[in-house]
JSON list of C-alpha atoms in Angstrom, two decimals:
[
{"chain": "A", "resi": 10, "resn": "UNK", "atom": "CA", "xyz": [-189.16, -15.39, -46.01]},
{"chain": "A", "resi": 11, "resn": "UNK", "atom": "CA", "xyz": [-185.81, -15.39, -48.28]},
{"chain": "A", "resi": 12, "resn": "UNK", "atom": "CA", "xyz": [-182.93, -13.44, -47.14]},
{"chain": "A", "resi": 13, "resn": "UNK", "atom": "CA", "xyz": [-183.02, -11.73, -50.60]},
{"chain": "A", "resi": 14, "resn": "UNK", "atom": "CA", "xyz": [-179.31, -13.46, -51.87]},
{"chain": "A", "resi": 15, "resn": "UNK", "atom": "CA", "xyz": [-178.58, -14.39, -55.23]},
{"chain": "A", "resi": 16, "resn": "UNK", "atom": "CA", "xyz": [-179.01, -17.84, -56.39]},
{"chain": "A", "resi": 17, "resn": "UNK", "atom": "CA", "xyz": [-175.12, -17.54, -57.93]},
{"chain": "A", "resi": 18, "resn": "UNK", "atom": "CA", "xyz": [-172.42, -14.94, -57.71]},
{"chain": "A", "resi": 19, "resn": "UNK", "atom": "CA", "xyz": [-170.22, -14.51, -61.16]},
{"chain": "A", "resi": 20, "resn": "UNK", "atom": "CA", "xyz": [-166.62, -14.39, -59.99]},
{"chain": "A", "resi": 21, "resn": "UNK", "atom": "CA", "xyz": [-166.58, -11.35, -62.40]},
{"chain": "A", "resi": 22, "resn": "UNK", "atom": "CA", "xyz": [-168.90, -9.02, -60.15]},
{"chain": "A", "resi": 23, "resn": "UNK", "atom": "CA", "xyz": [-166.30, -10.58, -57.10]},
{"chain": "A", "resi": 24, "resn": "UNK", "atom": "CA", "xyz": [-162.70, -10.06, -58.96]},
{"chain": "A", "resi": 25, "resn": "UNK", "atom": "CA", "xyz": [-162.41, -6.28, -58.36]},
{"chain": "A", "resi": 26, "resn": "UNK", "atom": "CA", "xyz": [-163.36, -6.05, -54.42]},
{"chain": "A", "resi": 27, "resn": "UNK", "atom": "CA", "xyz": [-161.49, -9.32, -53.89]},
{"chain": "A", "resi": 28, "resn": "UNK", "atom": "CA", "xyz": [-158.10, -7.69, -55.38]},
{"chain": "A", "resi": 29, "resn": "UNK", "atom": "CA", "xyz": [-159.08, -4.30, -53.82]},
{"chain": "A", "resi": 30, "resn": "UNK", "atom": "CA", "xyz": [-159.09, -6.33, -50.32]},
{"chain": "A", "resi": 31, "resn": "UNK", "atom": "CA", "xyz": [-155.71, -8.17, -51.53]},
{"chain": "A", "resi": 32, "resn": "UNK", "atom": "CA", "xyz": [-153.83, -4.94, -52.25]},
{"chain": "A", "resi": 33, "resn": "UNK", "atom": "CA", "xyz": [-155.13, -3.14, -49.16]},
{"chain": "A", "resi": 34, "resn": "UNK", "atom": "CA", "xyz": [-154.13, -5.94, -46.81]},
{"chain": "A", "resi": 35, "resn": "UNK", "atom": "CA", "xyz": [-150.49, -6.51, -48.50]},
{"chain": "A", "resi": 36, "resn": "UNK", "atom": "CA", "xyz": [-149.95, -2.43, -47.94]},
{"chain": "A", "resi": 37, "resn": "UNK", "atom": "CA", "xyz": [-151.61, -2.84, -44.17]},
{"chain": "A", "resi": 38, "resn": "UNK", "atom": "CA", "xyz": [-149.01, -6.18, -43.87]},
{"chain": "A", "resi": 39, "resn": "UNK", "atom": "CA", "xyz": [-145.66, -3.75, -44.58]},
{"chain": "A", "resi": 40, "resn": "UNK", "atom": "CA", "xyz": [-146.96, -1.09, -42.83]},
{"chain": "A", "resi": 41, "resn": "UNK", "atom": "CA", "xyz": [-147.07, -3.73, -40.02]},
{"chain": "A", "resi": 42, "resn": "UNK", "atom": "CA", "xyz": [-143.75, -5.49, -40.62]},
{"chain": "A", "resi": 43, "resn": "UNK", "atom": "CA", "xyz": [-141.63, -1.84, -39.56]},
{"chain": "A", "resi": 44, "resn": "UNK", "atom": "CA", "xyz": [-144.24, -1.09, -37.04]},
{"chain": "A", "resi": 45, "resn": "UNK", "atom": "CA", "xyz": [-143.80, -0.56, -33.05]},
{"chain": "A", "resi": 46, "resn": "UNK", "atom": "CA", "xyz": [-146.87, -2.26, -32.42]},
{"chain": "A", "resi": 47, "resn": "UNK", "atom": "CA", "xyz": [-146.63, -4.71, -34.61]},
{"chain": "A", "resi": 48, "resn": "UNK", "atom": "CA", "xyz": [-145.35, -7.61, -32.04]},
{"chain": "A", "resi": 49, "resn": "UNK", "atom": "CA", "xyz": [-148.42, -6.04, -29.69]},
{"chain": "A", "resi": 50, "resn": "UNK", "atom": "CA", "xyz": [-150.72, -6.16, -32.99]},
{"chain": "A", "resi": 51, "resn": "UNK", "atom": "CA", "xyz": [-150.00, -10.12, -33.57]},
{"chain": "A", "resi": 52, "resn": "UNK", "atom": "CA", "xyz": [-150.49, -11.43, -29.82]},
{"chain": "A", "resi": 53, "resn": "UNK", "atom": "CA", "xyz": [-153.75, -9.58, -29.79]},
{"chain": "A", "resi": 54, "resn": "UNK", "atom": "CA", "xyz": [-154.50, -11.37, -33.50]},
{"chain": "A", "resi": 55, "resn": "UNK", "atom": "CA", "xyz": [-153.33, -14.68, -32.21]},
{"chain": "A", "resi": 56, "resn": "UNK", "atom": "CA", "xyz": [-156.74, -14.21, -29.05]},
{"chain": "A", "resi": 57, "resn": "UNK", "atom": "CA", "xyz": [-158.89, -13.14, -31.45]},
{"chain": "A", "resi": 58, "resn": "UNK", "atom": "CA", "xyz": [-158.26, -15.60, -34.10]},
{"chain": "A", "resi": 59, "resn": "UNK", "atom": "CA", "xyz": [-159.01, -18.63, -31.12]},
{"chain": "A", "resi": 60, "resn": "UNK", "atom": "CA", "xyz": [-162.31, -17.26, -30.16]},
{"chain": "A", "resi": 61, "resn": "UNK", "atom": "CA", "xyz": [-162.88, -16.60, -34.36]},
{"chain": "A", "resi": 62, "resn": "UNK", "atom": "CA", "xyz": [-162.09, -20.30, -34.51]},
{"chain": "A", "resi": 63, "resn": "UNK", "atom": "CA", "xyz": [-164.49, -21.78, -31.93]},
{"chain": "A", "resi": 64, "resn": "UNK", "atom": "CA", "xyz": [-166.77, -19.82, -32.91]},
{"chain": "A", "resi": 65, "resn": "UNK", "atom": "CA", "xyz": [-166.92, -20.65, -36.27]},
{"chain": "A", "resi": 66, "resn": "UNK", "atom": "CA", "xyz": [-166.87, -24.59, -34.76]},
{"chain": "A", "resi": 67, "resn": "UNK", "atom": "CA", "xyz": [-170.52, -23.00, -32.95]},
{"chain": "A", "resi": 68, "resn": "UNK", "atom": "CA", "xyz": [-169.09, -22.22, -29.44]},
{"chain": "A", "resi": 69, "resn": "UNK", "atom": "CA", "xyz": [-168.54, -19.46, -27.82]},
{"chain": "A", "resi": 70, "resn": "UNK", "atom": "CA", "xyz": [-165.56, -18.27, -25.53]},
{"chain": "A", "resi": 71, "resn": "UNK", "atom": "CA", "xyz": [-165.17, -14.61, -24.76]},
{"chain": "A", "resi": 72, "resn": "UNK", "atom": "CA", "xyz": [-162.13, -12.81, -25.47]},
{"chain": "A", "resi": 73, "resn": "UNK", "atom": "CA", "xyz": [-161.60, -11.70, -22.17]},
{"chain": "A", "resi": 74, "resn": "UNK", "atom": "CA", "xyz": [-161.69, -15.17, -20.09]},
{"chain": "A", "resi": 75, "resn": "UNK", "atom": "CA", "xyz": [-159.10, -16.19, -22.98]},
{"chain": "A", "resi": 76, "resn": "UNK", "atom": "CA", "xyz": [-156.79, -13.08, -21.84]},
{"chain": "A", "resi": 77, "resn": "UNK", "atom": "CA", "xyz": [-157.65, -13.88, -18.08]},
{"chain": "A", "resi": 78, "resn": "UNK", "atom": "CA", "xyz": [-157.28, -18.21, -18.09]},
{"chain": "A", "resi": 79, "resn": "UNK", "atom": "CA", "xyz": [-153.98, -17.31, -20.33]},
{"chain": "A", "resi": 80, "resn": "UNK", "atom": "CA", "xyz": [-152.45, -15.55, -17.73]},
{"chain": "A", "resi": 81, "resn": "UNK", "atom": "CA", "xyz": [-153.81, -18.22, -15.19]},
{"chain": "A", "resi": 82, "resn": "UNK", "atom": "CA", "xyz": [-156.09, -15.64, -13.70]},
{"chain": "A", "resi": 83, "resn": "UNK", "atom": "CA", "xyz": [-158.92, -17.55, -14.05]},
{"chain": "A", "resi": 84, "resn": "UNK", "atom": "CA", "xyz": [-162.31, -16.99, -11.24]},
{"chain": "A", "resi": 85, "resn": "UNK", "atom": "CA", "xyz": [-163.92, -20.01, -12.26]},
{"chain": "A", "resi": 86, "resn": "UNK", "atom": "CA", "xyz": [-163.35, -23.64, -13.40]},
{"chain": "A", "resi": 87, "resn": "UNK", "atom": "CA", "xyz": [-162.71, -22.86, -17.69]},
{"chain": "A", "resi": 88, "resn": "UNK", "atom": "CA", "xyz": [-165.02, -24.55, -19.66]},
{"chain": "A", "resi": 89, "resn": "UNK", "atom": "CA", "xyz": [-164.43, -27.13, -22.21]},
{"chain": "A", "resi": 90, "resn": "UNK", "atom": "CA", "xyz": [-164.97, -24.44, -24.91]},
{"chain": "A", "resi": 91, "resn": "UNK", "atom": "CA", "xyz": [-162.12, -22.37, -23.16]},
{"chain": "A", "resi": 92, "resn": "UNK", "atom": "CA", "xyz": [-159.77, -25.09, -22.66]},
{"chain": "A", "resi": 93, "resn": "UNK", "atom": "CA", "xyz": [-160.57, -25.35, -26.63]},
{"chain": "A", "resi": 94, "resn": "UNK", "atom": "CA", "xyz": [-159.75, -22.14, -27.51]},
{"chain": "A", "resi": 95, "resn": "UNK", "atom": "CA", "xyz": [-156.38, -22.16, -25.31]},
{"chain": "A", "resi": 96, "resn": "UNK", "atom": "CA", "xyz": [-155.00, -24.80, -27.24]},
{"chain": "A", "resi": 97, "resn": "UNK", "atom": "CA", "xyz": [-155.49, -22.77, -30.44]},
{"chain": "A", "resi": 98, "resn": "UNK", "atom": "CA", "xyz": [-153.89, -19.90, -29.03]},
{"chain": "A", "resi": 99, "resn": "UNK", "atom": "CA", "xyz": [-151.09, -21.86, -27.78]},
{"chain": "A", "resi": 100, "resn": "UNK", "atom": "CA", "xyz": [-151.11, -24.07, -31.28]},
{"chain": "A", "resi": 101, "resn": "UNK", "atom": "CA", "xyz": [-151.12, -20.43, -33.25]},
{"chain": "A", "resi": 102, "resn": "UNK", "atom": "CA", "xyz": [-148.00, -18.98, -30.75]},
{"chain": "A", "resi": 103, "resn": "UNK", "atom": "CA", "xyz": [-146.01, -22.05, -31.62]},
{"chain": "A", "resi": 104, "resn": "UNK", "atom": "CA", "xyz": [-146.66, -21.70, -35.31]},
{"chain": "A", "resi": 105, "resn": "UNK", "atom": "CA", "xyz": [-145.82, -18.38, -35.40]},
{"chain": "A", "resi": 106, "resn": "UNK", "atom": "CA", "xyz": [-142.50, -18.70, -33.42]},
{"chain": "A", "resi": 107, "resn": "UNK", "atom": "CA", "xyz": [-141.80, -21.73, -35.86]},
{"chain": "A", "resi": 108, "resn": "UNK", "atom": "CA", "xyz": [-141.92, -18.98, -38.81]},
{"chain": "A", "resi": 109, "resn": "UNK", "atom": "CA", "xyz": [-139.69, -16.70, -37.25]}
]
């Protein structure tokens, strides 16, 4: 039982989303950059993209013992997969105060 997916994707049939997305994220990234929220907007990012980047390594941390073992609120002993993600975050904060 296929998924029903092409056997090959011409960049062609790609180009035009692709530089849709482009041009809608560079308008979203000024809008941003004079923003109120934008220093809010980027901590939140920086969680997200940890528990985006374990879980694209196959493990799973939720967002909200992140928040809570970030603020050293933690209930329980963090897991390994926690601990994981908490170095990104902190790895992600240090690259982005770098670019500043």
């Amino acid at each position: 039982m296929g998924l029903g997916l092409p056997g090959s994707v011409s960049f062609e049939r790609l180009q035009a989303p692709f530089e849709s997305a482009s041009d809608a994220l560079a308008r979203f990234d000024e809008r941003l950059r004079s923003s109120l929220v934008a220093e809010a907007f980027a901590l939140r990012a920086h969680f997200h993209d940890a528990c985006a980047a374990l879980s694209r390594a196959g493990e799973f941390v939720q967002l909200e013992d992140l928040v809570l073992h970030d603020a050293g609120m933690d209930v329980r002993t963090p897991t390994h997969e926690l601990v994981r993600a908490h170095a990104v975050l902190l790895t992600r904060r240090r690259i982005a105060e770098a670019l500043l």
